[in-house]
CSV table of C-alpha atoms and ligand atoms in Angstrom, one decimal:
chain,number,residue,atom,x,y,z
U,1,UNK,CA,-10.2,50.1,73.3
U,2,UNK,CA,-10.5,53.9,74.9
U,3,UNK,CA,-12.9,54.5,77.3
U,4,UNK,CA,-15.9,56.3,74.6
U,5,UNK,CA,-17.7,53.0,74.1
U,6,UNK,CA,-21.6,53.2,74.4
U,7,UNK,CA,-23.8,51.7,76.8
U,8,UNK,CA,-26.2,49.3,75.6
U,9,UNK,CA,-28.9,51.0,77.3
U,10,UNK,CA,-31.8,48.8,76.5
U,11,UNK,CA,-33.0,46.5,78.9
U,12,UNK,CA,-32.0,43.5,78.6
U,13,UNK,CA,-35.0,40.8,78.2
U,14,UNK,CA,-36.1,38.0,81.0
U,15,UNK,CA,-34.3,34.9,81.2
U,16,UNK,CA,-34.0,32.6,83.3
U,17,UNK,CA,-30.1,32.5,83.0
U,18,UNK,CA,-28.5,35.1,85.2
U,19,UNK,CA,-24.9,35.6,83.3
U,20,UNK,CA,-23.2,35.9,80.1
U,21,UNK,CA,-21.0,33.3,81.7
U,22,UNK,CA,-24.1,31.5,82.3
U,23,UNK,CA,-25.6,31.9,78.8
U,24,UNK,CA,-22.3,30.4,76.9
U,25,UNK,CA,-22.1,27.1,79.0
U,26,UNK,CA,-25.5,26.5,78.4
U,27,UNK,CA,-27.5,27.8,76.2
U,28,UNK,CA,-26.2,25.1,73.8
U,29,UNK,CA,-27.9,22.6,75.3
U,30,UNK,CA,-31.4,23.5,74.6
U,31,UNK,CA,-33.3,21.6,71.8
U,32,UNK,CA,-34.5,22.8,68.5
U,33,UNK,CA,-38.3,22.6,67.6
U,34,UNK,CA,-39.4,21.2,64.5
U,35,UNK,CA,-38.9,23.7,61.6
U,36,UNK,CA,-41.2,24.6,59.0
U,37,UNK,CA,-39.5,23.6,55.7
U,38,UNK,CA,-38.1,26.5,53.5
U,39,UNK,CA,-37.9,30.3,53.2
U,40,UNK,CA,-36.2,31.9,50.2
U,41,UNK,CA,-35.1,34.6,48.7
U,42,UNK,CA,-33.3,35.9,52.2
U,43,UNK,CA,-32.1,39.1,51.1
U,44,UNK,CA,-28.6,38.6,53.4
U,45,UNK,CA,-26.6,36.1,55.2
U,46,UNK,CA,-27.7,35.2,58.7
U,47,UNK,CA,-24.9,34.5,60.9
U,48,UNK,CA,-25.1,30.9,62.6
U,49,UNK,CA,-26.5,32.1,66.3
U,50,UNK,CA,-23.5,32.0,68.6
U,51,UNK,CA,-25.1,30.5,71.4
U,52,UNK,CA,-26.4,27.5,68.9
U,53,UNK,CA,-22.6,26.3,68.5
U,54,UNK,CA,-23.1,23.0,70.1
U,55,UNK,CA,-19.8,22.3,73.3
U,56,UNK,CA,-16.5,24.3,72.0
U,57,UNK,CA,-17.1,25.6,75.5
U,58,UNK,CA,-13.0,27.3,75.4
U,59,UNK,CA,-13.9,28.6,72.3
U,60,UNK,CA,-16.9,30.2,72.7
U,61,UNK,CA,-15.8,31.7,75.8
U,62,UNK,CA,-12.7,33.1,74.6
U,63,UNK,CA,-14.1,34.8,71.7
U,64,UNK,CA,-16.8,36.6,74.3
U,65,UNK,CA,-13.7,36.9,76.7
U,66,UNK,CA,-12.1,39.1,73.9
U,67,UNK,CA,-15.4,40.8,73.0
U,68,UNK,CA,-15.3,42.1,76.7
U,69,UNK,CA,-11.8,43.3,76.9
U,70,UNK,CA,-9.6,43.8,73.8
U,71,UNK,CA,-6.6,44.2,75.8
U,72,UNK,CA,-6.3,40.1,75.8
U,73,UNK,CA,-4.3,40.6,72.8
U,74,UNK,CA,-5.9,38.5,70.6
U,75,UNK,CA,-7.1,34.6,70.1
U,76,UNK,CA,-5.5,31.9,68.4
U,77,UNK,CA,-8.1,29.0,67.5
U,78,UNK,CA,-5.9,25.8,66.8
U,79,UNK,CA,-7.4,22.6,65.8
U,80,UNK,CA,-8.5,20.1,62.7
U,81,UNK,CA,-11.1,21.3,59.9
U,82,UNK,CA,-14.4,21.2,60.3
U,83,UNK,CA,-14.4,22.2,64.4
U,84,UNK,CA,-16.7,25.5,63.9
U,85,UNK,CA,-13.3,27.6,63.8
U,86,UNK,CA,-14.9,30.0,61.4
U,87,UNK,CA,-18.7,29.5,62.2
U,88,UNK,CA,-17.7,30.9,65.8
U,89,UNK,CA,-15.6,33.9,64.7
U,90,UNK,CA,-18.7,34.9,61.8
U,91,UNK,CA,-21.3,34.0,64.8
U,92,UNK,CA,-20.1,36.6,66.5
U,93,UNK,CA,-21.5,39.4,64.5
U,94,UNK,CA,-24.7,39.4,66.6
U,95,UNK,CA,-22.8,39.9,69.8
U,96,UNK,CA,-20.6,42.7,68.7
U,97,UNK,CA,-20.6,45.7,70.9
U,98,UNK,CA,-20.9,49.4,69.6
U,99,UNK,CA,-18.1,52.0,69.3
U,100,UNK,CA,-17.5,55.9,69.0
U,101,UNK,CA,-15.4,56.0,65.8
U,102,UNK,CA,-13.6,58.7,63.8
U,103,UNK,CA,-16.7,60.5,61.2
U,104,UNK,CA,-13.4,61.4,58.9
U,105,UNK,CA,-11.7,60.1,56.5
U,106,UNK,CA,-8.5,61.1,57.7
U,107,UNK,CA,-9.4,59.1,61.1
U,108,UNK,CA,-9.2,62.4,63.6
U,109,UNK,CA,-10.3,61.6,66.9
U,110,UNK,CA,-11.1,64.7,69.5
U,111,UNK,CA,-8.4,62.5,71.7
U,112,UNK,CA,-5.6,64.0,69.2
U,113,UNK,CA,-7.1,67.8,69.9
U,114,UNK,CA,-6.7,67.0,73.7
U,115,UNK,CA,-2.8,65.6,73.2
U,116,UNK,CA,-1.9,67.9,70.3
U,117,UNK,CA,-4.2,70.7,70.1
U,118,UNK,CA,-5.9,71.8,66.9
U,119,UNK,CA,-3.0,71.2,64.6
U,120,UNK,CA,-3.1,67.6,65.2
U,121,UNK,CA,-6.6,67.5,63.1
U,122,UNK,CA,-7.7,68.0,59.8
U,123,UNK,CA,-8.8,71.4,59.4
U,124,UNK,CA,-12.5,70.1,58.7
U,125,UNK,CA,-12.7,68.5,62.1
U,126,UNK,CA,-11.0,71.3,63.3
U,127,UNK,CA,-13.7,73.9,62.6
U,128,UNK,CA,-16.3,70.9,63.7
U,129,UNK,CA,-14.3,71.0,67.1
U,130,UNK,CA,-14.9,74.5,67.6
U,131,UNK,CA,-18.6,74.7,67.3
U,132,UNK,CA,-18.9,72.1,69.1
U,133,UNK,CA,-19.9,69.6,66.8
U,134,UNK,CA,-18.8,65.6,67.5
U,135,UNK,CA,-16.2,64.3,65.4
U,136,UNK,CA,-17.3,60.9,65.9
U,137,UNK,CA,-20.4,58.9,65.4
U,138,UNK,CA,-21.4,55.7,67.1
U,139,UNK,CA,-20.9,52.2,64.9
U,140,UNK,CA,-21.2,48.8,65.8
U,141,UNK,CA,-17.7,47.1,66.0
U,142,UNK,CA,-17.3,45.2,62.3
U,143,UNK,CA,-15.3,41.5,61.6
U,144,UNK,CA,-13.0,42.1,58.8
U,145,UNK,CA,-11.9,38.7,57.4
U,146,UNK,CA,-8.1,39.0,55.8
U,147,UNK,CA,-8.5,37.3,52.1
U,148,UNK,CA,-6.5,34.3,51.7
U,149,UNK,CA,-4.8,35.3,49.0
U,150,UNK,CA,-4.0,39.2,50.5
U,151,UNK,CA,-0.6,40.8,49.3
U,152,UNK,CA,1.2,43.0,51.3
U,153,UNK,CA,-0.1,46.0,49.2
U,154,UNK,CA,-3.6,45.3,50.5
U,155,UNK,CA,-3.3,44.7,53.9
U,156,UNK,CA,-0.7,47.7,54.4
U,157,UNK,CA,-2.4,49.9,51.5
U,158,UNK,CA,0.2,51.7,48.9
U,159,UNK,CA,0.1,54.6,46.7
U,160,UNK,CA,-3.0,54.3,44.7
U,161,UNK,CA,-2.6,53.9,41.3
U,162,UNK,CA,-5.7,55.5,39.9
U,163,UNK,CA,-5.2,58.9,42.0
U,164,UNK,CA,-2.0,58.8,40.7
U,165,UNK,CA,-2.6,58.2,36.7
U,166,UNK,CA,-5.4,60.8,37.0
U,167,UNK,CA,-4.0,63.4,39.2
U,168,UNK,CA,-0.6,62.7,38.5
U,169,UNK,CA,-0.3,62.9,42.6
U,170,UNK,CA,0.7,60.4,44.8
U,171,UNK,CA,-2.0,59.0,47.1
U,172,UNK,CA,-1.6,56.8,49.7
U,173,UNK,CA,-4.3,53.7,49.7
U,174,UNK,CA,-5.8,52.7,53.0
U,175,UNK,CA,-5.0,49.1,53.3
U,176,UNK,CA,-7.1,46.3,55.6
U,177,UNK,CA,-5.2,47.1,58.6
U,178,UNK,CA,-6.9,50.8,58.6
U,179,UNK,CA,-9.8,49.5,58.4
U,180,UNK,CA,-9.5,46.6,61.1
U,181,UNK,CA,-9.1,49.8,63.4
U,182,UNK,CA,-11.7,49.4,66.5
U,183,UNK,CA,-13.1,46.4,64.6
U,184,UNK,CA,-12.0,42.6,64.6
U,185,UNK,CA,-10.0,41.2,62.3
U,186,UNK,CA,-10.3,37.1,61.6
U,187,UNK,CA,-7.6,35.4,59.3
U,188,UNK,CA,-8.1,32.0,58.6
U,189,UNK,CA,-5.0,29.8,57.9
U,190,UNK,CA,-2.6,32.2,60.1
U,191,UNK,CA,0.0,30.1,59.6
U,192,UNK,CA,-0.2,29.9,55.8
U,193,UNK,CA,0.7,33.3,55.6
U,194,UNK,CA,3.7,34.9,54.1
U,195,UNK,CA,5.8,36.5,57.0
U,196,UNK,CA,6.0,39.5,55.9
U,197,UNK,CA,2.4,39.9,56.0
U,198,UNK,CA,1.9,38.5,59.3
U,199,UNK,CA,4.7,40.7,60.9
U,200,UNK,CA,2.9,44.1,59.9
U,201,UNK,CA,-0.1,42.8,61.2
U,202,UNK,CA,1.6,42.0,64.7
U,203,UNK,CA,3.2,45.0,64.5
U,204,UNK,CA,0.3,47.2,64.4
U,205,UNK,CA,-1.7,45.0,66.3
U,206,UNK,CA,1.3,45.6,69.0
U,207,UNK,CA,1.1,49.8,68.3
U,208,UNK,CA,-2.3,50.3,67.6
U,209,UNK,CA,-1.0,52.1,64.6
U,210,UNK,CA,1.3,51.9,61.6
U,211,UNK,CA,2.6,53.8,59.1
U,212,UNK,CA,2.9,53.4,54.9
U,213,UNK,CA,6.1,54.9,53.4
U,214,UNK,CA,6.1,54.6,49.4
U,215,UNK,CA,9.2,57.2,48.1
U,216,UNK,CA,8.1,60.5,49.6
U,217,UNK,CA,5.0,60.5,50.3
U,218,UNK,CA,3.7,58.7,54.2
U,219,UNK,CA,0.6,58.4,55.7
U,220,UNK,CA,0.0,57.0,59.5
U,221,UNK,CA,-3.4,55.3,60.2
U,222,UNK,CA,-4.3,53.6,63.5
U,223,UNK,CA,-5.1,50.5,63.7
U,224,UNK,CA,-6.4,48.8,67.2
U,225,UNK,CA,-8.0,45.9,66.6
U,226,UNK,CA,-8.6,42.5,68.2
U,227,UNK,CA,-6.9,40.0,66.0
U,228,UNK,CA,-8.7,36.0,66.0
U,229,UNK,CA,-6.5,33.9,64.1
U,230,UNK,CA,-7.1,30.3,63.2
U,231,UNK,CA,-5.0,27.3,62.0
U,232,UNK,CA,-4.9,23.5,61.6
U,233,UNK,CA,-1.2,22.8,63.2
U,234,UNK,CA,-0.9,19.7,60.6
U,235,UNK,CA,-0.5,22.5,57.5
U,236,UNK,CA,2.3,23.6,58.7
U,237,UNK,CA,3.8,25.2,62.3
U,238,UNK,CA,3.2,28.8,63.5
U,239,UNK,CA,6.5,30.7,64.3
U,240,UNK,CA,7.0,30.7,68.4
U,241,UNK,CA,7.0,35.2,68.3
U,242,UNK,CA,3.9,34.9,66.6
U,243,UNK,CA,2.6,32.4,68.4
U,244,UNK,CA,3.7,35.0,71.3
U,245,UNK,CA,1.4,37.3,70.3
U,246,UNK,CA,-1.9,35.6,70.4
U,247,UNK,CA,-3.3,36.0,74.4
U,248,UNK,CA,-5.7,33.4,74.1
U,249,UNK,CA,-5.1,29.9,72.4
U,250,UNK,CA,-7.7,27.4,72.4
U,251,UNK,CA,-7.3,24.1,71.8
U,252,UNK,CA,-10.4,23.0,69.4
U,253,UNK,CA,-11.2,19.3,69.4
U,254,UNK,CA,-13.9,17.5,67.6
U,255,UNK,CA,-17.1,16.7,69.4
U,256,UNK,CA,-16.7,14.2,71.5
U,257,UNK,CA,-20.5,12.3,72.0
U,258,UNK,CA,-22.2,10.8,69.8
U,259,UNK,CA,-25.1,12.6,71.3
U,260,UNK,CA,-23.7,15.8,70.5
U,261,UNK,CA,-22.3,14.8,66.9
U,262,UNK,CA,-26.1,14.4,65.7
U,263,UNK,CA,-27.2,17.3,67.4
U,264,UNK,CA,-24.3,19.5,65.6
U,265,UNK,CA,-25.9,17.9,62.2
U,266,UNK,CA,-29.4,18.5,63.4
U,267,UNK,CA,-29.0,22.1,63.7
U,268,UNK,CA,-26.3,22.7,60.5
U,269,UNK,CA,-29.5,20.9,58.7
U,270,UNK,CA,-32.0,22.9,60.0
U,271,UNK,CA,-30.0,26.4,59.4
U,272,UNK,CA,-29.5,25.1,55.9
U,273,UNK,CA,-33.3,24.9,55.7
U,274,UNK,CA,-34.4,27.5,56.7
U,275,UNK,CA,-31.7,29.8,58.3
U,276,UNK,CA,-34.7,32.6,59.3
U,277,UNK,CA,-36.4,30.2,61.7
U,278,UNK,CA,-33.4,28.4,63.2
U,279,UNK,CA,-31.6,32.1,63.8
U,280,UNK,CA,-35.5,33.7,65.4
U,281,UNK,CA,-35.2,30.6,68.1
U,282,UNK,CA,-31.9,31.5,69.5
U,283,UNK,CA,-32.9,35.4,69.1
U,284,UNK,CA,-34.2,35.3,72.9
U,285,UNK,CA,-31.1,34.6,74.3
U,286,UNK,CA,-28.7,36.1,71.6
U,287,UNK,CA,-30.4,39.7,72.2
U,288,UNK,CA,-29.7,39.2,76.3
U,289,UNK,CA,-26.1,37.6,75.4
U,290,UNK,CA,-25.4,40.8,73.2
U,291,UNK,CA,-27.0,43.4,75.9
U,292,UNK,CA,-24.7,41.2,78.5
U,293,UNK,CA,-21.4,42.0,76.4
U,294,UNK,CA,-22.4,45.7,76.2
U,295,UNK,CA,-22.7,45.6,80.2
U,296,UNK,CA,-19.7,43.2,80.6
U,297,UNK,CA,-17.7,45.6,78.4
U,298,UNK,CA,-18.7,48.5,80.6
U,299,UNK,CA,-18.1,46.6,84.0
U,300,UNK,CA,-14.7,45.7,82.7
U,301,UNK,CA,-13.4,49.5,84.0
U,302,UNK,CA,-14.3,49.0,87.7
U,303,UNK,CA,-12.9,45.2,87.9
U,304,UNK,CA,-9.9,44.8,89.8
U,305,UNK,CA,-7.5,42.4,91.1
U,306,UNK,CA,-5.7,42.0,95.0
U,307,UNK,CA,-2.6,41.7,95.7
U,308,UNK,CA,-3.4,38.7,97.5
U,309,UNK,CA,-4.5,37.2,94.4
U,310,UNK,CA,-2.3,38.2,91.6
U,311,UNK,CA,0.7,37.1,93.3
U,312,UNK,CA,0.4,33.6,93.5
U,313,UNK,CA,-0.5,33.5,90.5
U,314,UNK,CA,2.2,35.3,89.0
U,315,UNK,CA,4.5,32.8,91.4
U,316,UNK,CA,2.6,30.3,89.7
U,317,UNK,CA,4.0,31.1,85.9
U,318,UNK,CA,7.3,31.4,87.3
U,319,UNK,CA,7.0,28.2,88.5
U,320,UNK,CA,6.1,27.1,84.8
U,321,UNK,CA,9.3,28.8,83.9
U,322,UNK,CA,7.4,31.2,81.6
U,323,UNK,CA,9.6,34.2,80.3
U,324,UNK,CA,7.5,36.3,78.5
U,325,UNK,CA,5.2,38.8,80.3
U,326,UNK,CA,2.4,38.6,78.3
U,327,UNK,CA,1.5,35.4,80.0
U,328,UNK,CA,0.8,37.0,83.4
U,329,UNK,CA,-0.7,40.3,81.6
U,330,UNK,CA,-3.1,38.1,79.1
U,331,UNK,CA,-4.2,35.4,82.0
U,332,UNK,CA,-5.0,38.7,84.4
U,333,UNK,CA,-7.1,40.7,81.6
U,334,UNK,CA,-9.3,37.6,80.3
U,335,UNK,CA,-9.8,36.9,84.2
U,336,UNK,CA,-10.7,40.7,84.3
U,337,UNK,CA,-13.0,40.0,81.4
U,338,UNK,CA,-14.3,37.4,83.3
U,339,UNK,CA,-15.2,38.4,86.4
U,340,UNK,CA,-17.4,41.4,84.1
U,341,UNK,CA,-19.0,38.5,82.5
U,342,UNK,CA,-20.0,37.3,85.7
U,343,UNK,CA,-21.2,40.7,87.4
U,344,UNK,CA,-18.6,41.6,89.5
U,345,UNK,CA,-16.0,44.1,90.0
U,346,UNK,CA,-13.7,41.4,92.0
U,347,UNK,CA,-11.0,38.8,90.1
U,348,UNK,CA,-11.0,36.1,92.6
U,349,UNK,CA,-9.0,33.0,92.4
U,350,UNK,CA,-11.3,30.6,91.0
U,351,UNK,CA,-11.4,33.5,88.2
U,352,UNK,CA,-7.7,32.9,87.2
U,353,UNK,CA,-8.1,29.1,87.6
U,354,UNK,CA,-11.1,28.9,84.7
U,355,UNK,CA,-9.3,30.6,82.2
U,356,UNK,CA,-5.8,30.0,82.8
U,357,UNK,CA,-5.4,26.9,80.3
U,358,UNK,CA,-6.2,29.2,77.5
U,359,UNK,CA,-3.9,32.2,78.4
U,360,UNK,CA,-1.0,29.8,79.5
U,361,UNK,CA,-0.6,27.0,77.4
U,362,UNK,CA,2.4,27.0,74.6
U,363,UNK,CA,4.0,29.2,76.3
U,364,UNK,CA,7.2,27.8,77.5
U,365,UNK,CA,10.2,27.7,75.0
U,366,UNK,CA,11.9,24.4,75.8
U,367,UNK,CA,14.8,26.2,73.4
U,368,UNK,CA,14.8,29.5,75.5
U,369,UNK,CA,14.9,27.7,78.5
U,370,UNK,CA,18.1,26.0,77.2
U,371,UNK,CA,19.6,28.4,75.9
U,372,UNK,CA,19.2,30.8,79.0
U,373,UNK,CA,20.7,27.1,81.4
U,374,UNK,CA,23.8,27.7,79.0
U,375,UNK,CA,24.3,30.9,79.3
U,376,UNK,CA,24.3,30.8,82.9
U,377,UNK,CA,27.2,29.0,83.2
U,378,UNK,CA,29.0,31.4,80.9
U,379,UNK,CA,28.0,34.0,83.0
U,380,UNK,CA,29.5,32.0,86.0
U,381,UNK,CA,32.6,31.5,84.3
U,382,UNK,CA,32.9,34.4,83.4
U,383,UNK,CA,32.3,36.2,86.9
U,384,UNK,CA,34.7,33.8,88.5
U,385,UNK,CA,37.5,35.2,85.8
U,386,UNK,CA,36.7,38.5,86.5
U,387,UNK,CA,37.0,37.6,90.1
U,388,UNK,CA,40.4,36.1,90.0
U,389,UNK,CA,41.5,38.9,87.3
U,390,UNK,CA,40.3,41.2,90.5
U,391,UNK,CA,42.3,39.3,93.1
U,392,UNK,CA,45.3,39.4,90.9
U,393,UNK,CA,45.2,43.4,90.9
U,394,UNK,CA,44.1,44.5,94.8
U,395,UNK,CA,44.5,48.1,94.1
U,396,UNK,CA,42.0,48.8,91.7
U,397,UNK,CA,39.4,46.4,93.3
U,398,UNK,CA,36.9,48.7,94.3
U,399,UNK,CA,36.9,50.4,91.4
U,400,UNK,CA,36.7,47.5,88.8
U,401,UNK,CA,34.1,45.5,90.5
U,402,UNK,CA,32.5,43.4,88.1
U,403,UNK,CA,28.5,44.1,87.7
U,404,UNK,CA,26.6,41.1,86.1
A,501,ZN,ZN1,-10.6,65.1,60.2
């Protein structure tokens, strides 16, 4: 995301933890007090409190690992039912930061005035420009959930019908992907979805913006987003480019102890209950874990990374005989992210070695890796032809050189 984000300002309350970092890994571990039985007649949903997600360390950190720095390029949450996939993702409604976003409906931003000049806004926001009012206002980052059942039509947009019968004009629909811009955008069952669905969404994911042609009439909308995808690999396989896309992929087991099984049951009983009370005893450290993010997310432009370190490191995915560069450029931005959550400016080793399981796993393509072995010995044939064809004509040697 640009550089227009607000600061949380407020300060942030006393704890006795002294990171974010700190917070995730253990913040879980604290017990619950009795509850009170009962309160109805809650008016709205309370998200399950992040920090109350018992273990699902990987998880939990990823999710505030792409809270920090967008540029991850998305998480992919793989594992069995019932593993807190989707109580994470919903969880994190507390945490999310606040944004400068467009005030219009047509989405201008005064970044288009400074790349394209007046012209490249509405004429309402270009008249705002000029007096020197703000074209954007400040909103809290929104999770926008793909439906299960989403067609094309909805997640692209199309002409809209009604604006057309009425009007008897062509109007083009803003679809979910519009507005998924500077928001996240969580689809469960990833890899139940029809591919033509999936490939608009990585495509604008990819852009940051896509465009709706229906017969003559177009409209371009941006759409930057941070996509979280989840799926249980036994329904059925994710296709390796898609798979490609996600930055993070996390690996989410069942609990483990016994110990922690109960306590999982204890506190899904209790926020049953009486979801008021179980939320307000995790609102200490939820408030400092959201003020943390803000400051993380703010950090995250003055963190850097050596030389020194991002070379082995880079050696290191060679090594693995990874291809694609989105392994190196996801592992360095999530140990960016890191670092923020953490307090500090520098990406040191030890940075890259926590989250590296996350960024690099599934990454190698046992049929690429194939497929390129074979193709070198073509391309070793066919230099040694070329060669010989060379040595069979002196003359034009110099000229004809082969370049592979
Ligand atoms: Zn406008």
């Amino acid at each position: 995301m640009s550089d227009t984000e607000e600061v949380n300002s407020k300060e942030p309350v006393a704890h006795p933890f002294r990171t974010l970092r700190e917070l995730v890994e253990h913040v879980s571990g604290k017990a619950l007090t009795e509850l009170p039985q009962e309160d109805s007649g809650l008016a709205e949903p309370l998200p399950f409190p992040f920090l109350a997600i018992i273990g699902q360390r990987e998880m939990k950190l990823a999710l505030v690992l792409g809270l920090i720095n967008p540029n991850i390029g998305g998480i992919l949450l793989i594992g069995p039912r019932g593993t807190a996939k989707t109580t994470a993702v919903r969880s994190l409604l507390d945490l999310l930061p606040q944004v400068e976003r467009s005030a219009c409906y047509y989405g201008c931003l005064p970044e288009d005035i400074e790349t394209g000049g007046m012209t490249a806004v509405c004429p309402d926001c270009a008249k705002k420009y000029a007096e020197g009012r703000p074209l954007t206002i400040t909103d809290r980052v929104r999770l926008v959930e793909l439906p299960l059942n989403a067609q094309l039509e909805d997640v692209v947009g199309g002409i809209d019908e009604r604006a057309a019968l009425l009007h008897e004009r062509m109007k083009v629909r803003r679809g979910i992907l519009a507005q998924a811009d500077r928001n996240l955008l969580y689809i469960d069952e990833v890899n139940l979805l029809e591919d033509a669905i999936v490939d608009a969404i990585l495509d604008a994911a990819a852009q940051g913006s896509y465009t709706v042609r229906r017969g003559p009439v177009s409209a371009t909308y941006r759409a930057r987003f941070l996509l979280i995808g989840s799926m249980n690999p036994e329904e059925g396989r994710l296709r390796p480019q898609i798979l490609d896309r996600f930055g993070l992929r996390v690996l989410v087991k069942g609990l483990e102890t016994q110990a922690e099984r109960l306590e999982a049951y204890r506190r899904v009983q209790a926020y049953l209950t009486n979801p008021r009370s179980m939320v307000a005893q995790f609102s200490a450290e939820m408030q400092v874990a959201s003020a943390e993010v803000a400051a993380a997310r703010q950090r995250l432009r003055q963190v850097t990374l050596s030389d020194e370190v991002a070379n082995p490191a880079i050696a290191l995915v060679q090594k693995m005989g990874i291809d694609s560069l989105r392994a190196e450029i996801t592992w360095f931005e999530a140990a960016r992210a890191y670092a923020a959550a953490d307090g500090r400016t520098d990406v040191t080793l030890e940075d890259l070695k926590t989250v590296a399981p996350m960024c690099l796993r599934l990454r190698r393509s046992p049929f690429m890796t194939e497929y390129i072995n074979n193709q070198k010995g073509e391309e070793t044939e066919l230099a040694e032809l070329l060669d010989e064809l060379s040595q069979k004509t002196p003359a034009r040697r110099a000229r004809k050189k082969p370049r592979i």
